[in-house]
Short mmCIF file of C-alpha atoms (C1' of nucleotides) in Angstrom, two decimals:
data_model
loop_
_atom_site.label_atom_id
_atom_site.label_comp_id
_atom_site.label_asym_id
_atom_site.label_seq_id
_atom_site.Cartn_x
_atom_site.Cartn_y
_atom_site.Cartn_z
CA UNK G 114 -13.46 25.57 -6.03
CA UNK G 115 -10.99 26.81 -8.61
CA UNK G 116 -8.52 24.86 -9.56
CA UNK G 117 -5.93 24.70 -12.56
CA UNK G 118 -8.30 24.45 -15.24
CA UNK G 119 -10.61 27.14 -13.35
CA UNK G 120 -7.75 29.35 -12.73
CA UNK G 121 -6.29 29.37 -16.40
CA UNK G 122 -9.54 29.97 -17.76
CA UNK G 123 -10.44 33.40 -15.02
CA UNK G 124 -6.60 34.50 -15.99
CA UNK G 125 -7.04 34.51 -19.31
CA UNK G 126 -10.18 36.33 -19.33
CA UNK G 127 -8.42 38.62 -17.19
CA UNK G 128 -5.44 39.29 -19.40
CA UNK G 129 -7.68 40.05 -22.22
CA UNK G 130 -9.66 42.21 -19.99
CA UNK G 131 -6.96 43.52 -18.84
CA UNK G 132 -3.81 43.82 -20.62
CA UNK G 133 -2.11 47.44 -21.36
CA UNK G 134 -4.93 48.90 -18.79
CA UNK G 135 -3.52 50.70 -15.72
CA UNK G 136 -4.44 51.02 -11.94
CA UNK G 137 -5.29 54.58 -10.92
CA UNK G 138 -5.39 53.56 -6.96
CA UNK G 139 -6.53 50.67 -4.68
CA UNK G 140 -8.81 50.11 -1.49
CA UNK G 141 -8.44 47.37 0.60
CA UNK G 142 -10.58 46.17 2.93
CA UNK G 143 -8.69 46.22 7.09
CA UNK G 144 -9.46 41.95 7.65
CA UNK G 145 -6.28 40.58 7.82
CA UNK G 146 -7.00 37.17 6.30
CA UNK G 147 -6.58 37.66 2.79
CA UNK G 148 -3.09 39.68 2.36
CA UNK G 149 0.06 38.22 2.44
CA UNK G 150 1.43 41.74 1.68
CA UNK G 151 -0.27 44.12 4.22
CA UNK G 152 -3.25 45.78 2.45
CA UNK G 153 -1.40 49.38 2.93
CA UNK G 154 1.49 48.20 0.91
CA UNK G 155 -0.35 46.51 -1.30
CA UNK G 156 -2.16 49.49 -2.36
CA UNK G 157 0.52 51.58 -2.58
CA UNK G 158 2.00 49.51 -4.78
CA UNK G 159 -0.78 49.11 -7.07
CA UNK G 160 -1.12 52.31 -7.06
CA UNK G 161 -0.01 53.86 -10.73
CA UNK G 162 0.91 50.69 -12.70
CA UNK G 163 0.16 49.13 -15.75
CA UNK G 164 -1.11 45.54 -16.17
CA UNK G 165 1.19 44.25 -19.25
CA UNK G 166 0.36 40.89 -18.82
CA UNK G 167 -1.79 38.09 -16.67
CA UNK G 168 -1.23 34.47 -16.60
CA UNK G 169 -1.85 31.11 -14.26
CA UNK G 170 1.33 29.55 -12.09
CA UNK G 171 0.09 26.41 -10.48
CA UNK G 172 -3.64 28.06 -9.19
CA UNK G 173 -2.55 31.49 -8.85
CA UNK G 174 -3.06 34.16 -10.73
CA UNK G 175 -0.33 36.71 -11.41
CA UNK G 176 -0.73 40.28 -12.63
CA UNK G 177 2.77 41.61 -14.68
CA UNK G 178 3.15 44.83 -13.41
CA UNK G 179 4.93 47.87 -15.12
CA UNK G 180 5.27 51.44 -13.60
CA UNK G 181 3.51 54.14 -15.01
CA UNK G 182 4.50 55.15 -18.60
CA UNK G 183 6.14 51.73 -19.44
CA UNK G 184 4.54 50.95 -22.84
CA UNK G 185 2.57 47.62 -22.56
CA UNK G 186 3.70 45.39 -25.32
CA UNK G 187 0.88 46.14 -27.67
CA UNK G 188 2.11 42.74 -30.81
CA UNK G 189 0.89 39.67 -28.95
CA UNK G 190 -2.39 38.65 -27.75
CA UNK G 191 -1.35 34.96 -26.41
CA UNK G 192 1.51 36.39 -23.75
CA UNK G 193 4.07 33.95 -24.82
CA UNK G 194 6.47 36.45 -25.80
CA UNK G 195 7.47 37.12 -22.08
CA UNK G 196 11.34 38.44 -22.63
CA UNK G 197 10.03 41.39 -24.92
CA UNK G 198 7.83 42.31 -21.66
CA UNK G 199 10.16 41.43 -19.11
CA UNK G 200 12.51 44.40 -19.62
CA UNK G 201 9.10 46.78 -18.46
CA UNK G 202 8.05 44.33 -15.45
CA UNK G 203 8.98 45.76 -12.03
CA UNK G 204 6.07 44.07 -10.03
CA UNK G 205 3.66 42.09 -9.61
CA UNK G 206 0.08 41.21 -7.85
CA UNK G 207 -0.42 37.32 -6.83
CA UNK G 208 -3.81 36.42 -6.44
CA UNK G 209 -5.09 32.94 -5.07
CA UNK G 210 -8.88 32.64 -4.92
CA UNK G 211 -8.65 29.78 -2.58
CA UNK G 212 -12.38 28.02 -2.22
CA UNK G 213 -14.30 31.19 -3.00
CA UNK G 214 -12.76 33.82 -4.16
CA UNK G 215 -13.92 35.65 -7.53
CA UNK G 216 -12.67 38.53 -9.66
CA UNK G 217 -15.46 40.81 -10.77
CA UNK G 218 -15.34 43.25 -13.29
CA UNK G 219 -17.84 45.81 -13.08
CA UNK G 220 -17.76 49.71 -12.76
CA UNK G 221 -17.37 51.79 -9.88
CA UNK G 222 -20.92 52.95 -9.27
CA UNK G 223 -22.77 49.34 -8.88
CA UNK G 224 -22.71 48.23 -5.07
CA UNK G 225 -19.98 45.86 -3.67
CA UNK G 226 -20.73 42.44 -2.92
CA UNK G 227 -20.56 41.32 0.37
CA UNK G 228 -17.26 40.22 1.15
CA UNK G 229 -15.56 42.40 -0.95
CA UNK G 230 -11.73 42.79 -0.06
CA UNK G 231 -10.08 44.59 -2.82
CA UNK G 232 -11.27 47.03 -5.32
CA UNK G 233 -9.39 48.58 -8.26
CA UNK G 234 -10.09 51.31 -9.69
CA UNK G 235 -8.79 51.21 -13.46
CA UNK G 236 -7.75 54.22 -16.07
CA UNK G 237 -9.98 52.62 -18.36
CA UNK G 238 -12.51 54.11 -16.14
CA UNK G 239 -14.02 49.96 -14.88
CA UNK G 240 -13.07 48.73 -11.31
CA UNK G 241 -11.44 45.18 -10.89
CA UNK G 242 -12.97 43.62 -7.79
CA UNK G 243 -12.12 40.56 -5.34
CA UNK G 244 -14.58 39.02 -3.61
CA UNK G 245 -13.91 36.37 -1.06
CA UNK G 246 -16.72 35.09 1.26
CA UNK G 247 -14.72 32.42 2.72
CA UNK G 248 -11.47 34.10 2.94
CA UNK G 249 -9.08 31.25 2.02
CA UNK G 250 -7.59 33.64 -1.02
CA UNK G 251 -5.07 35.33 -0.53
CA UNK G 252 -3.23 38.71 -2.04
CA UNK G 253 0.14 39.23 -2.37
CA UNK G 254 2.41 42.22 -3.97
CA UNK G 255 5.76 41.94 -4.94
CA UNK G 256 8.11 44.48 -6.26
CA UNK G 257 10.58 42.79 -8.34
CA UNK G 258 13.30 45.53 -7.22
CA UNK G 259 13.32 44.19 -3.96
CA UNK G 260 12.39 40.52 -4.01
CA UNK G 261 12.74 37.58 -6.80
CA UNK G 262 9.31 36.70 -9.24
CA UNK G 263 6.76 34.89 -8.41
CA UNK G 264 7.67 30.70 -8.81
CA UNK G 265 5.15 28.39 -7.78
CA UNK G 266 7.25 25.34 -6.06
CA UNK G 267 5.72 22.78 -7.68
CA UNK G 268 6.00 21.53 -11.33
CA UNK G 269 3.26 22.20 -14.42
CA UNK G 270 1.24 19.72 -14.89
CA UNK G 271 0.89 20.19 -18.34
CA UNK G 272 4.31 20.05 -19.36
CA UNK G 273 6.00 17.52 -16.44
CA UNK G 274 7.76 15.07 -18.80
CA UNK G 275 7.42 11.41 -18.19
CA UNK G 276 10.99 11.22 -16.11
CA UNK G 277 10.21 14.13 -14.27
CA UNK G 278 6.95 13.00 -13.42
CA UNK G 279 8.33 9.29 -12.10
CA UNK G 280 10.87 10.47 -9.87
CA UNK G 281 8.69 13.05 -8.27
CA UNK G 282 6.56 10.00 -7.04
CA UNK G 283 9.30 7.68 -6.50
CA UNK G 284 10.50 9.07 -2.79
CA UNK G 285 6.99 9.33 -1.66
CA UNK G 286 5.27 6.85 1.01
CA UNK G 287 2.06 8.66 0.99
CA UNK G 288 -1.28 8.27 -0.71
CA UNK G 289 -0.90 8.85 -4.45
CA UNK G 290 -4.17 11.05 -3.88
CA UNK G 291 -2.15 13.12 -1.55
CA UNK G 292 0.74 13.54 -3.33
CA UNK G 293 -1.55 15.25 -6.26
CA UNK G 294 -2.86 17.71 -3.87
CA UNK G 295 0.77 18.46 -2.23
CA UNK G 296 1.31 22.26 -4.52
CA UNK G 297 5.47 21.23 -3.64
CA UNK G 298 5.34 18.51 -6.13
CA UNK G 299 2.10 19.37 -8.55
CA UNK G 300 1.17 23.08 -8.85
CA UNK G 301 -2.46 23.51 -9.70
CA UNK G 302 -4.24 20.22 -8.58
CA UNK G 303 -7.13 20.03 -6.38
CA UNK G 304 -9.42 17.68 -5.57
CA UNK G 305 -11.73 17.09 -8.19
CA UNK G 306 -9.07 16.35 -10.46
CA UNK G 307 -7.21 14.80 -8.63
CA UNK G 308 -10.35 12.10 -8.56
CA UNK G 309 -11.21 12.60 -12.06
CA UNK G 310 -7.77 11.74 -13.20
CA UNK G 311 -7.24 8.78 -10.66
CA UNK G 312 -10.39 7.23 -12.30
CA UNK G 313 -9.00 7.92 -15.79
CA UNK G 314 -5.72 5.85 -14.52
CA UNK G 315 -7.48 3.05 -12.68
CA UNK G 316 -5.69 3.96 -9.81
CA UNK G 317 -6.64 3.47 -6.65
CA UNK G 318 -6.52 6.83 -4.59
CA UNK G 319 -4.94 5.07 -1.49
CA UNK G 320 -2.40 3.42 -3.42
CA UNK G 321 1.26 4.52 -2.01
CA UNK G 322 2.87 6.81 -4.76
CA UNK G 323 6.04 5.07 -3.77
CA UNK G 324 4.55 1.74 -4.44
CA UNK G 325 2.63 3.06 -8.24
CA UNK G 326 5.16 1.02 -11.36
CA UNK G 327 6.13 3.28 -14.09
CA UNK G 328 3.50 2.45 -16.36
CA UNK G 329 1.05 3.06 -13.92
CA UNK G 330 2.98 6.65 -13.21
CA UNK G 331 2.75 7.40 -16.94
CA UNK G 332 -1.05 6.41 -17.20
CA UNK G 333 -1.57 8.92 -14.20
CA UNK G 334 0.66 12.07 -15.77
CA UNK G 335 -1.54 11.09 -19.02
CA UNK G 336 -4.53 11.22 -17.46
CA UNK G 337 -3.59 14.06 -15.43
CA UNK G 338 -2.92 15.82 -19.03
CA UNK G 339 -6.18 15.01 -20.39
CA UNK G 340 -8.59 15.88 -17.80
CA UNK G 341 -7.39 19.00 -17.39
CA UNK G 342 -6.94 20.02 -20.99
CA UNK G 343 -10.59 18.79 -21.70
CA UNK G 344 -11.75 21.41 -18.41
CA UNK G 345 -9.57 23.64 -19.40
CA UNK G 346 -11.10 23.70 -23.30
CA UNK G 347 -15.00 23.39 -21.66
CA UNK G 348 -14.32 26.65 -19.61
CA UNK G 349 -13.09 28.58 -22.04
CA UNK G 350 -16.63 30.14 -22.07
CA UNK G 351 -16.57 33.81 -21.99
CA UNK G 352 -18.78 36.08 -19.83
CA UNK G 353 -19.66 39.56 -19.97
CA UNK G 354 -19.15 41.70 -16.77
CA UNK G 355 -17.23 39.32 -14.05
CA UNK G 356 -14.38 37.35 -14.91
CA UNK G 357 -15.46 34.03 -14.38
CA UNK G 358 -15.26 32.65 -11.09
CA UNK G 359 -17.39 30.08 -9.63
CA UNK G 360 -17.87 27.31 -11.87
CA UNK G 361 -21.50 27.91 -12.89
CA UNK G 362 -20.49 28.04 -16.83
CA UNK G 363 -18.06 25.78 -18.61
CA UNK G 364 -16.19 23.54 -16.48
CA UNK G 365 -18.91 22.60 -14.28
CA UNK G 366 -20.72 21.19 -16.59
CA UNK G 367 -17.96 18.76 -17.04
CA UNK G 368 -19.19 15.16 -16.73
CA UNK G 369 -17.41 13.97 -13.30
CA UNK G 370 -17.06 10.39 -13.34
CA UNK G 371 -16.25 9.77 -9.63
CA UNK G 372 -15.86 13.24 -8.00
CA UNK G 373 -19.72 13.99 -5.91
CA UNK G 374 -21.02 10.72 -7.62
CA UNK G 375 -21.09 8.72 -4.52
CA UNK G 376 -23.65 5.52 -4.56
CA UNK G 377 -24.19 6.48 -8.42
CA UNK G 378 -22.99 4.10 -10.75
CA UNK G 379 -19.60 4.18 -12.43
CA UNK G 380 -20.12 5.09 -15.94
CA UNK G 381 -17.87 2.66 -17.39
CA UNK G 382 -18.57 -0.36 -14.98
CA UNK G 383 -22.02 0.48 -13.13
CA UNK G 384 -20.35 -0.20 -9.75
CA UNK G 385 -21.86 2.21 -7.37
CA UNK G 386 -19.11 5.04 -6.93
CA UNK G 387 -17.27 4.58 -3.39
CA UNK G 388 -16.27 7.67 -1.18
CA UNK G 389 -13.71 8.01 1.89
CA UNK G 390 -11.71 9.83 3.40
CA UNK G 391 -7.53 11.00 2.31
CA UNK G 392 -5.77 13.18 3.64
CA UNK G 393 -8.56 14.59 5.12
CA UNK G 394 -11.15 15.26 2.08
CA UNK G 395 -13.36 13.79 0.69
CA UNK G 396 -12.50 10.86 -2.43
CA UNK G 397 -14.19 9.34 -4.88
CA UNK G 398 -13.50 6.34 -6.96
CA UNK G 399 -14.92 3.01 -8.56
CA UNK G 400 -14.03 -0.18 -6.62
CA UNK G 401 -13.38 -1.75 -9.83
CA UNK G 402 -12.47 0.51 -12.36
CA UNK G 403 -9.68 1.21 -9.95
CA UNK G 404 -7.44 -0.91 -8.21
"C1'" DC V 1109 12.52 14.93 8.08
"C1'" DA V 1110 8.24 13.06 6.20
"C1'" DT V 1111 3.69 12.70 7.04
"C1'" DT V 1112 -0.75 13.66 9.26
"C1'" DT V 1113 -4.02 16.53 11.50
"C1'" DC V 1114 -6.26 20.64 12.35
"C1'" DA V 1115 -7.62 25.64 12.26
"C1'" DC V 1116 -9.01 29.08 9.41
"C1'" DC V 1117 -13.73 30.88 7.26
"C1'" DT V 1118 -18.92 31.27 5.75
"C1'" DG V 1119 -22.83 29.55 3.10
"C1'" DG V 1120 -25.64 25.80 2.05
"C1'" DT V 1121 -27.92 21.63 3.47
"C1'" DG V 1122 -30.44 18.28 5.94
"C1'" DG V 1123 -32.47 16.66 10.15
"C1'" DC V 1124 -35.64 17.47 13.78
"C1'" DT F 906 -41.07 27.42 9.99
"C1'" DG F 907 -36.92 27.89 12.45
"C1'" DC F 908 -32.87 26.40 14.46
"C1'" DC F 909 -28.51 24.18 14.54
"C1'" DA F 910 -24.97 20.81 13.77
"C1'" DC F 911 -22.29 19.66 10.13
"C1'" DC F 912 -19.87 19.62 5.76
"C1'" DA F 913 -17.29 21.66 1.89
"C1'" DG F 914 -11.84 22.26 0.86
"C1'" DG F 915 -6.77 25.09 -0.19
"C1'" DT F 916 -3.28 26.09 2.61
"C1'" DG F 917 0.03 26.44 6.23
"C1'" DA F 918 1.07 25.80 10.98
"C1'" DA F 919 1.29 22.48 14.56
"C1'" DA F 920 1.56 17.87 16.02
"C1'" DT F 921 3.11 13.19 15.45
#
DNA sequence: CATTTCACCTGGTGGC
DNA sequence: TGCCACCAGGTGAAAT
């Protein structure tokens, strides 16, 4: 299930992968489920331009999109220089691999997956491929001409300043646990870390975010910041021919300390881990770590 | 308007 | 061994 860490580490793999390649043309797959931007659109739209850059927003992925003979800026490897780049970007493609999805790069001859939905075929002669079994990704294209850039509605993670962070809470009634997972106020957290950094807070994930003191908000955007740098460092992992997707390297092999642990003990306290049920999924958390 | 619930999907699991 | 109910969860629409 990717989420922020998960989805920094496939985009950055991808962007290396990637970057100053071009698309030569695109097949979609007819299931409705997975495009935002009907699949005929998309792949016209695809169709011809260059990648010039890939990076995370919240837990999508977005491709930087140049028409054809725009010169990809070739100086930086890390992306951060976006206004150099920004004068050649005319579109973009927004993926979001939901539960399941994965990005696969491979070449054109070996056989599809099942559940293939997109395939790109790629001047570099490889083919970029999205695989969704479940279908809760979704596609979207946007050309910049016509509509504004791609802005996830909730804030970074990462960078939310202690303020910020407070007053997002502070008009909430709901449980802290569901604020995390609400994209309109955090972009990028999902439900492991949302339980992984409500253990690293000793907060208890049915605590009111309204009702949470300030200290107790700054613990939280703290522990927010650490468990997902730490995931984010442990799945930096490289692989060779897919862009990595699932969790079976690097970040999975994070040591959970609540989320799936349920009737295991804590590893600070040795209280058996405790799981219910917010906002509809399931949570896990120490009775006494957290309170 | 804020909050909660549920449908969308398929693969894996555990019980019988 | 096979079958089936059930669970997993990100998101957005529908309900409360």
């Amino acid at each position: 299930m990717p989420e922020l860490p998960e989805v920094e580490t496939i985009a950055r793999g991808v962007d290396k992968r990637l970057r100053g390649d071009s698309i030569v043309q695109a097949w979609f797959t007819r299931l409705p489920q997975p495009f935002k931007t009907p699949a005929a659109r998309q792949a016209k739209g695809l169709a011809g331009r260059t990648v010039l850059a890939v990076h995370r927003v919240g837990k999508h992925i977005v491709f930087e999109l140049g028409s054809a003979g725009s010169a990809p800026d070739a100086r930086g490897v890390d992306g951060t220089r976006r206004t150099q780049e920004s004068t050649a970007v005319d579109a973009q493609w927004i993926v979001h691999l939901g539960m399941t999805g994965r990005l696969l790069l491979t070449t054109p001859e070996s056989t599809a997956a099942p559940h293939t939905h997109a395939r790109l075929a790629l001047a570099s002669g490889r083919e970029l491929r999205f695989v969704d079994p479940r279908r809760f990704g979704r596609l979207e294209f946007r050309d910049l001409a016509r509509s504004a850039g791609f802005g996830a509605p909730g804030q970074e993670p990462l960078t939310i300043g202690k303020h910020e962070f407070v007053s997002l809470f502070r008009t909430h009634r709901l449980c802290i646990k569901a604020a995390l997972l609400n994209q309109a106020l955090l972009a990028g957290v999902g439900n492991i870390y949302a339980d992984e950094s409500l253990f690293q807070a000793g907060i208890r994930p049915r605590r009111r975010a309204n009702r949470l003191t300030r200290s107790e908000l700054e613990r939280l955007r703290l522990a927010l910041w650490q468990v997902l740098s730490e995931a984010i460092r442990l799945g930096g992992s490289s692989v060779s021919d897919y862009v990595d997707a699932d969790g079976a390297r690097g970040f999975f092999q994070l040591e959970h300390c609540v989320y799936q642990r349920t009737g295991e003990p804590c590893r600070r306290c040795q209280t058996p881990i405790r799981r219910i049920v917010v906002a509809g999924r399931g949570t896990h958390y120490c009775p006494k770590c957290q309170r």
